[in-house]
Structures are given as C-alpha cells and as structure tokens.
Tab-separated table of C-alpha atoms in Angstrom:
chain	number	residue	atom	x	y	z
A	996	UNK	CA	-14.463	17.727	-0.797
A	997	UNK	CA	-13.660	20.243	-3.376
A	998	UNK	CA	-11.008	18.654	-5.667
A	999	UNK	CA	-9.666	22.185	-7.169
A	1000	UNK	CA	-7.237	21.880	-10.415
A	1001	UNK	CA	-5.840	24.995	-11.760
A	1002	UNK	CA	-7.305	23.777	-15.304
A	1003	UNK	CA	-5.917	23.881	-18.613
A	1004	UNK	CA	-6.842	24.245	-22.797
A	1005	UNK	CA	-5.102	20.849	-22.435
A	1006	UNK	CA	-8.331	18.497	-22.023
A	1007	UNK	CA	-5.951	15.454	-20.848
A	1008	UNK	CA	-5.607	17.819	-17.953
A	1009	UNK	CA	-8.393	18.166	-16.546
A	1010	UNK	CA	-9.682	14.430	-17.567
A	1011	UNK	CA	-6.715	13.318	-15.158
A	1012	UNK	CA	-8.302	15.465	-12.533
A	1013	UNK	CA	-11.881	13.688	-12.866
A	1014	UNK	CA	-10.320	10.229	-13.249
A	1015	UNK	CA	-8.916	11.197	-9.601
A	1016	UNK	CA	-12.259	12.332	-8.486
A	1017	UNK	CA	-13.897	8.860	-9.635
A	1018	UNK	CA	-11.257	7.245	-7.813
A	1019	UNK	CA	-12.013	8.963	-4.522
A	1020	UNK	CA	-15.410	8.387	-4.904
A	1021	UNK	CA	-14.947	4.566	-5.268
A	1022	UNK	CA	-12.677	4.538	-2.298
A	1023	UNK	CA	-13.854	6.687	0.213
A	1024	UNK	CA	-18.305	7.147	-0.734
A	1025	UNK	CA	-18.278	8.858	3.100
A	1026	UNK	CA	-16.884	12.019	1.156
A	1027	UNK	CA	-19.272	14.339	-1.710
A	1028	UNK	CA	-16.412	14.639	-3.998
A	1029	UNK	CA	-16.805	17.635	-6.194
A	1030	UNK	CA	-14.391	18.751	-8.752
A	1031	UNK	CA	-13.666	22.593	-9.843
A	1032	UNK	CA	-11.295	24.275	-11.873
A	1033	UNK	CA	-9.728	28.265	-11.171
A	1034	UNK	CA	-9.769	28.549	-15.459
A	1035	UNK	CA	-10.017	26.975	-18.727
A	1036	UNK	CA	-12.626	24.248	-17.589
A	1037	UNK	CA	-15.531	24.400	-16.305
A	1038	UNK	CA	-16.738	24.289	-13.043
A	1039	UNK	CA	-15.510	27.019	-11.549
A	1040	UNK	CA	-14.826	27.011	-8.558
A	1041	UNK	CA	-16.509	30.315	-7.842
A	1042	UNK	CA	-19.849	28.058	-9.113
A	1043	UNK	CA	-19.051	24.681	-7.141
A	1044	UNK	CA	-18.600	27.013	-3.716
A	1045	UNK	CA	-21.900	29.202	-4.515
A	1046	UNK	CA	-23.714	24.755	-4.265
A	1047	UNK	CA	-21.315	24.014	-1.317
A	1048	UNK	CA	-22.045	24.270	2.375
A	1049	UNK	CA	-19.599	25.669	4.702
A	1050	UNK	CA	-18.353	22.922	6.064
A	1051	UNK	CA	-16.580	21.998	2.519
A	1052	UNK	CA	-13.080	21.556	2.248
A	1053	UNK	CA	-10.775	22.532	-0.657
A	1054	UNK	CA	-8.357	20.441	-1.595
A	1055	UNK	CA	-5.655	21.981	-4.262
A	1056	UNK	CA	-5.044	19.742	-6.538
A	1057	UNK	CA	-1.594	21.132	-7.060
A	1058	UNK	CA	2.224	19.862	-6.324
A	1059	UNK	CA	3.254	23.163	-4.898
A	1060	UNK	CA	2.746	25.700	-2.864
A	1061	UNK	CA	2.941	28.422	-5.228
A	1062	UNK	CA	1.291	31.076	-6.741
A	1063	UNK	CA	-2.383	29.705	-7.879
A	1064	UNK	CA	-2.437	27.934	-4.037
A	1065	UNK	CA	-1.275	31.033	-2.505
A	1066	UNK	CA	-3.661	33.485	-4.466
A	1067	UNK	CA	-5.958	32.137	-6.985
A	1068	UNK	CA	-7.322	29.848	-4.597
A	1069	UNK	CA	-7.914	31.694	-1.931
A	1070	UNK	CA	-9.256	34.427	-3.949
A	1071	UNK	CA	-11.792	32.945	-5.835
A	1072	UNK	CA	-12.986	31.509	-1.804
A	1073	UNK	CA	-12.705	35.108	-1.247
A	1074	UNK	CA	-14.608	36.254	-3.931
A	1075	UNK	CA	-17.172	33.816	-3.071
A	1076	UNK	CA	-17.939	34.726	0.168
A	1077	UNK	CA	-17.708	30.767	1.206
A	1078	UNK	CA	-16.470	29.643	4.602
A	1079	UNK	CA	-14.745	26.985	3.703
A	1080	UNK	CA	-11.565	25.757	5.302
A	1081	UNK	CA	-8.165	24.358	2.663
A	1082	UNK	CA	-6.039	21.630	2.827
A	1083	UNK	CA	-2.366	21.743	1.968
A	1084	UNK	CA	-0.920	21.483	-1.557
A	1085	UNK	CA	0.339	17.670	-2.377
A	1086	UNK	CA	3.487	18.652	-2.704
A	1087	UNK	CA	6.892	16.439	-2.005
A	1088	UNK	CA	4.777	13.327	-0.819
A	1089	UNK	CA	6.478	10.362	-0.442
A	1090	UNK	CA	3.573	8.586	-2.591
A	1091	UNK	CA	3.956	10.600	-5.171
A	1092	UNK	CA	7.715	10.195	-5.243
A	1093	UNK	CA	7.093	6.570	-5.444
A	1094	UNK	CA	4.558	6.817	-8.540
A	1095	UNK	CA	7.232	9.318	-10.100
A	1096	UNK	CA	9.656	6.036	-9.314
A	1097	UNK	CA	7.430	3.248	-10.716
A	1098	UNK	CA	6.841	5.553	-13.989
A	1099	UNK	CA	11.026	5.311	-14.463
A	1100	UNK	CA	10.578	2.096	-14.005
A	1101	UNK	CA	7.484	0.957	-16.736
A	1102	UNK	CA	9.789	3.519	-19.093
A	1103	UNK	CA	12.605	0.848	-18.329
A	1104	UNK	CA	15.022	2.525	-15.276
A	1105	UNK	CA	16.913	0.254	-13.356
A	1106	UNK	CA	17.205	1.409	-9.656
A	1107	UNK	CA	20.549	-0.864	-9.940
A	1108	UNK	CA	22.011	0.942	-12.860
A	1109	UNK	CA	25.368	3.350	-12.532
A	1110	UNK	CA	25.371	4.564	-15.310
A	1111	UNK	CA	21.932	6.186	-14.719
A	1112	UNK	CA	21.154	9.771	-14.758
A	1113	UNK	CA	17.640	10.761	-14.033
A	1114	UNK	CA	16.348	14.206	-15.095
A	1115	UNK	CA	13.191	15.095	-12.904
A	1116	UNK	CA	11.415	18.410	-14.654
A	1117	UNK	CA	8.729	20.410	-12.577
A	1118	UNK	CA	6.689	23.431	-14.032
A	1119	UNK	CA	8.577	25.642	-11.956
A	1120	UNK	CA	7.304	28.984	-10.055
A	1121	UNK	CA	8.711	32.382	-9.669
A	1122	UNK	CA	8.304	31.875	-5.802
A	1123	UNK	CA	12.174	30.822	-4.712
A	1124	UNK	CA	10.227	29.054	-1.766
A	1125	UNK	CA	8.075	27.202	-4.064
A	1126	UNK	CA	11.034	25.862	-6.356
A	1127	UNK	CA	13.101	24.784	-3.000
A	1128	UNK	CA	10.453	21.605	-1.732
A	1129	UNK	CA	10.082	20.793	-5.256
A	1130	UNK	CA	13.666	20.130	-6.248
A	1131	UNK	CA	13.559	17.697	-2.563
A	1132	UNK	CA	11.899	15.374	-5.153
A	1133	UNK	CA	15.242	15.122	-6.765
A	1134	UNK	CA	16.908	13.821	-3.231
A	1135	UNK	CA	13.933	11.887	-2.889
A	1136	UNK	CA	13.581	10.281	-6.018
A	1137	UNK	CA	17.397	8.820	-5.911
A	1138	UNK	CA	16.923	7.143	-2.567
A	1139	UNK	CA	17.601	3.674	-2.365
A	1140	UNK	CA	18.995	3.384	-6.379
A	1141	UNK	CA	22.571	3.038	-7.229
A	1142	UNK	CA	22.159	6.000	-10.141
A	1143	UNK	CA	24.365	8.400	-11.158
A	1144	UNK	CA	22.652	11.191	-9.628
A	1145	UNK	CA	18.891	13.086	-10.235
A	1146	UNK	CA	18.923	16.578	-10.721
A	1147	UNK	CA	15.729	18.763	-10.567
A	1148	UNK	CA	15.012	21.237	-13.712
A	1149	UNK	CA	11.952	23.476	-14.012
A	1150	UNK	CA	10.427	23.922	-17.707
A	1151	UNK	CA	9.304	27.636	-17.552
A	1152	UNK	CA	13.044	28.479	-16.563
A	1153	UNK	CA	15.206	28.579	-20.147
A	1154	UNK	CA	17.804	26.073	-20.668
A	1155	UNK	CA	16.990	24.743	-16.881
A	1156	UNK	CA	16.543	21.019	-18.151
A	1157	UNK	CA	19.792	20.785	-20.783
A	1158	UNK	CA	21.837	22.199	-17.760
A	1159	UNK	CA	20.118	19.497	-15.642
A	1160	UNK	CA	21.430	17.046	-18.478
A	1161	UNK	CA	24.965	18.939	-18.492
A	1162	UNK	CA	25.510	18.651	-14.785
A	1163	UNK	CA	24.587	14.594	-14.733
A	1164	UNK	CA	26.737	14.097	-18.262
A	1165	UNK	CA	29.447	15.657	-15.545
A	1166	UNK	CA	28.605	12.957	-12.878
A	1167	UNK	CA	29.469	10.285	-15.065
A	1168	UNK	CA	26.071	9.721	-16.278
A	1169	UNK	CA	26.284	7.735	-19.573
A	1170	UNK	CA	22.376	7.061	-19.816
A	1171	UNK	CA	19.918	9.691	-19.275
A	1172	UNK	CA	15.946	9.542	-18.372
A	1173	UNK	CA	13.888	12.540	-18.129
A	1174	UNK	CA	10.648	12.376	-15.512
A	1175	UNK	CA	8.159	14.534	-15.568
A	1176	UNK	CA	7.042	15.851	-11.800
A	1177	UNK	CA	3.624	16.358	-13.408
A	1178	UNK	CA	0.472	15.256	-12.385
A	1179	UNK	CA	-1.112	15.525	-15.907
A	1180	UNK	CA	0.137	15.679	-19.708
A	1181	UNK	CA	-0.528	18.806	-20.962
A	1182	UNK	CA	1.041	21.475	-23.348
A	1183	UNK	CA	4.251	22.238	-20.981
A	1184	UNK	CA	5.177	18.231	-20.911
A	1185	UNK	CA	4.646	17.995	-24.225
A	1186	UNK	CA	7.266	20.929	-24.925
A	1187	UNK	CA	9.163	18.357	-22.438
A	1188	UNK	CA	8.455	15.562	-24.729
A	1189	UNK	CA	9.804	17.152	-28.204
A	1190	UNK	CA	13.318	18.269	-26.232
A	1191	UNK	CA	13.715	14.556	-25.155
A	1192	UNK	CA	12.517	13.054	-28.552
A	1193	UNK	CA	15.553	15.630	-30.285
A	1194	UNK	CA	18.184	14.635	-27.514
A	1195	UNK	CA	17.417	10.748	-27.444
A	1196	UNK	CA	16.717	11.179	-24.240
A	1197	UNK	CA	13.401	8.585	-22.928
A	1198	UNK	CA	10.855	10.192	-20.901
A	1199	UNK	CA	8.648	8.602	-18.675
A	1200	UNK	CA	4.784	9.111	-17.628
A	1201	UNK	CA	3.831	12.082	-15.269
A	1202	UNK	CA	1.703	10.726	-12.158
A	1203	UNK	CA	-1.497	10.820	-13.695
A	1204	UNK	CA	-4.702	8.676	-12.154
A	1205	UNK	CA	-2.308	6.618	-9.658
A	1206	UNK	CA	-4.196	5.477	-6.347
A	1207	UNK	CA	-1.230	6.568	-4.459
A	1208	UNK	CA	-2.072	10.322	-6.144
A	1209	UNK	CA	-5.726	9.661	-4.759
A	1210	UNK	CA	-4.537	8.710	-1.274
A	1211	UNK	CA	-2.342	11.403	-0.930
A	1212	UNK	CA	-5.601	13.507	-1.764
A	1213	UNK	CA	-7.455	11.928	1.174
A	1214	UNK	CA	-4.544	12.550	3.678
A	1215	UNK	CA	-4.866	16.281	3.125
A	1216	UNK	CA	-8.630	16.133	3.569
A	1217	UNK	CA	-7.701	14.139	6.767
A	1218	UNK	CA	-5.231	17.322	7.683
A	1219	UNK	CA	-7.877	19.446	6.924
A	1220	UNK	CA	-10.015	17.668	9.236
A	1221	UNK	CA	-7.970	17.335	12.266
A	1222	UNK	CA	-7.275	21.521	11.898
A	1223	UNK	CA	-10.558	21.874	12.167
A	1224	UNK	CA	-11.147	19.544	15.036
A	1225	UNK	CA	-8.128	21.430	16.833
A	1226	UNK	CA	-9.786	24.928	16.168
C-alpha cells in the first residue's frame, strides 16, 4: 500500500500523512504500508514505485478527485513504468464527515444550536466536477443538527468564504464556526485561520491523524482489491 500525499513546504503536512501511515500499520500489519509524496517531501513516489512490486496499490491520499488524482498521480505511475493498480480518492466519506463533525464539536458546536451557522472551507479545484462532491460535505455535515444552515466555501476562490459567511448571516445565523475540510494544517488553513481570527469567527481542527481517516484509507485499498479480483 502506497499511501501517496500530494506533499507540501508545510512539514505539519506531510507529518499528518506518516502519523496515518503508523496508524495503518498498527491496525492492519497484513498490509507493507509505504508512504510517498508527488513534491515537496521526499519519497517520491517515482522512488517508492521503482522498490515496489506490481502488485502495489496506490492509495491517494487526497479528498478529491481533482487535478493531482487525475494527472499527477497517474503520471508519475506513468513515468515509472510500474503496474500498479489505484484506489479512489477519500473524498465525501461519511467518516470523514463525522471527524469534520466531532472537530465542531471539541471547538464547542452544539448540534442543538439555532442560531448556528457552520462555514465548511475546502481547497477548492478548477475542475467544476471536483468542487460539486466536495460542497455534498456541506449537506452532509448539517444532517441530524438543528443549525442554521452549512455552506461550503473553497479558499483558492477570492471572497468564496466571506460570501459563505454572508449567505448564513442571511439565514438567520447569529453564531458562526468555520471548519476546515482539510486533512492537514498547512499554509492554505492557516490563511483560513488569520480571516477567522480578524472576523471573530472560531475555527475548528482539520481531520488530521483520526482512525476514522485511517479506516477510510483501508476501505479504498479494500475497493482496490475487489477491482482487481473482478478483473
């Protein structure tokens, strides 16, 4: 298993990515976890493929389907000549929904509360498709609460997340909460961090080293499997 982050100059980044690696390890020993990076931190995946027999599987360790799944991956497995099959992206698991949840929660949500609005900020992609399942998070993420609303915002796009905060202020939102649909901290959530520190706005953890992120790792090995089983 090929745990494969997009990496980052952000070294919380990819120590979130090993602590997941450790975890997978501990949890399921029947798997050679590996861990490999497309930039910024080293392995590469290039390297980790070139040690790798072909019967390794790839597992993005990404939230969305969008353009380093789509074409860094696969070209760096290209580029390596490695037949190696890859599992689908996390994306808009119902784990990871719940983490997202429990860190509103330890940053002091009430699911109960009315008066809640709940700002939920992804990186954001210029693929339209990409964008679409991640703002189901925002649907997702309000289940089974009483808030005013969640609205999804993307931080690359200008002025996504104060409209986000406009359109729940419009809702009747009287209390705000920003969380981050990140699986690390890095230099984007900390941009995140200063807007909600000037607004007053609390922000809550992204999903970091949860087991629920780990298991939702193992059921896209398991996918991976069972595709190649079916072949």
């Amino acid at each position: 298993m090929v745990l494969t982050a997009h990496g980052s100059r952000d070294p919380r980044s990819a120590a979130n990515t090993r602590a997941i690696a450790g975890h997978l390890r501990r949890v399921a020993p029947e798997h050679d976890v590996r861990v490999a990076f497309c930039e910024h931190n080293a392995p590469n995946l290039r390297d980790v493929l070139a040690d790798v027999g072909d019967d390794a599987i790839v597992v993005p360790f990404l939230l969305a389907s969008a353009y380093h799944a789509r074409i860094d991956i696969p070209g760096m497995i290209e580029e390596s000549g490695a037949a190696v099959r890859v599992a689908p992206t996390l994306g808009e698991d119902r784990r990871l929904v719940q983490v997202l949840g429990e860190r509103l929660t330890s940053a002091g949500a009430s699911r109960f509360d009315p008066q809640l609005g709940v700002v939920a900020v992804a990186v954001g992609s210029s693929d339209a498709a990409a964008n679409a399942g991640t703002a189901r998070v925002a649907d997702r993420l309000s289940r089974g609460t009483r808030w005013a609303g969640v609205e999804m915002a993307f931080a690359t796009m200008a002025g996504s997340v104060p409209q986000a905060v406009e359109r729940l202020q419009a809702r009747g939102a009287e209390r705000l909460m920003i969380a981050p649909w990140f699986l690390a901290h890095g230099t984007i959530t900390d941009g995140i961090a200063e807007y909600a520190r000037r607004e007053g706005i609390p922000m809550a953890e992204p999903l970091g080293a949860h087991r629920l992120v780990a298991a939702t790792v193992l059921d896209r090995v398991e996918t991976a499997l069972a595709d190649r089983l079916a072949a």
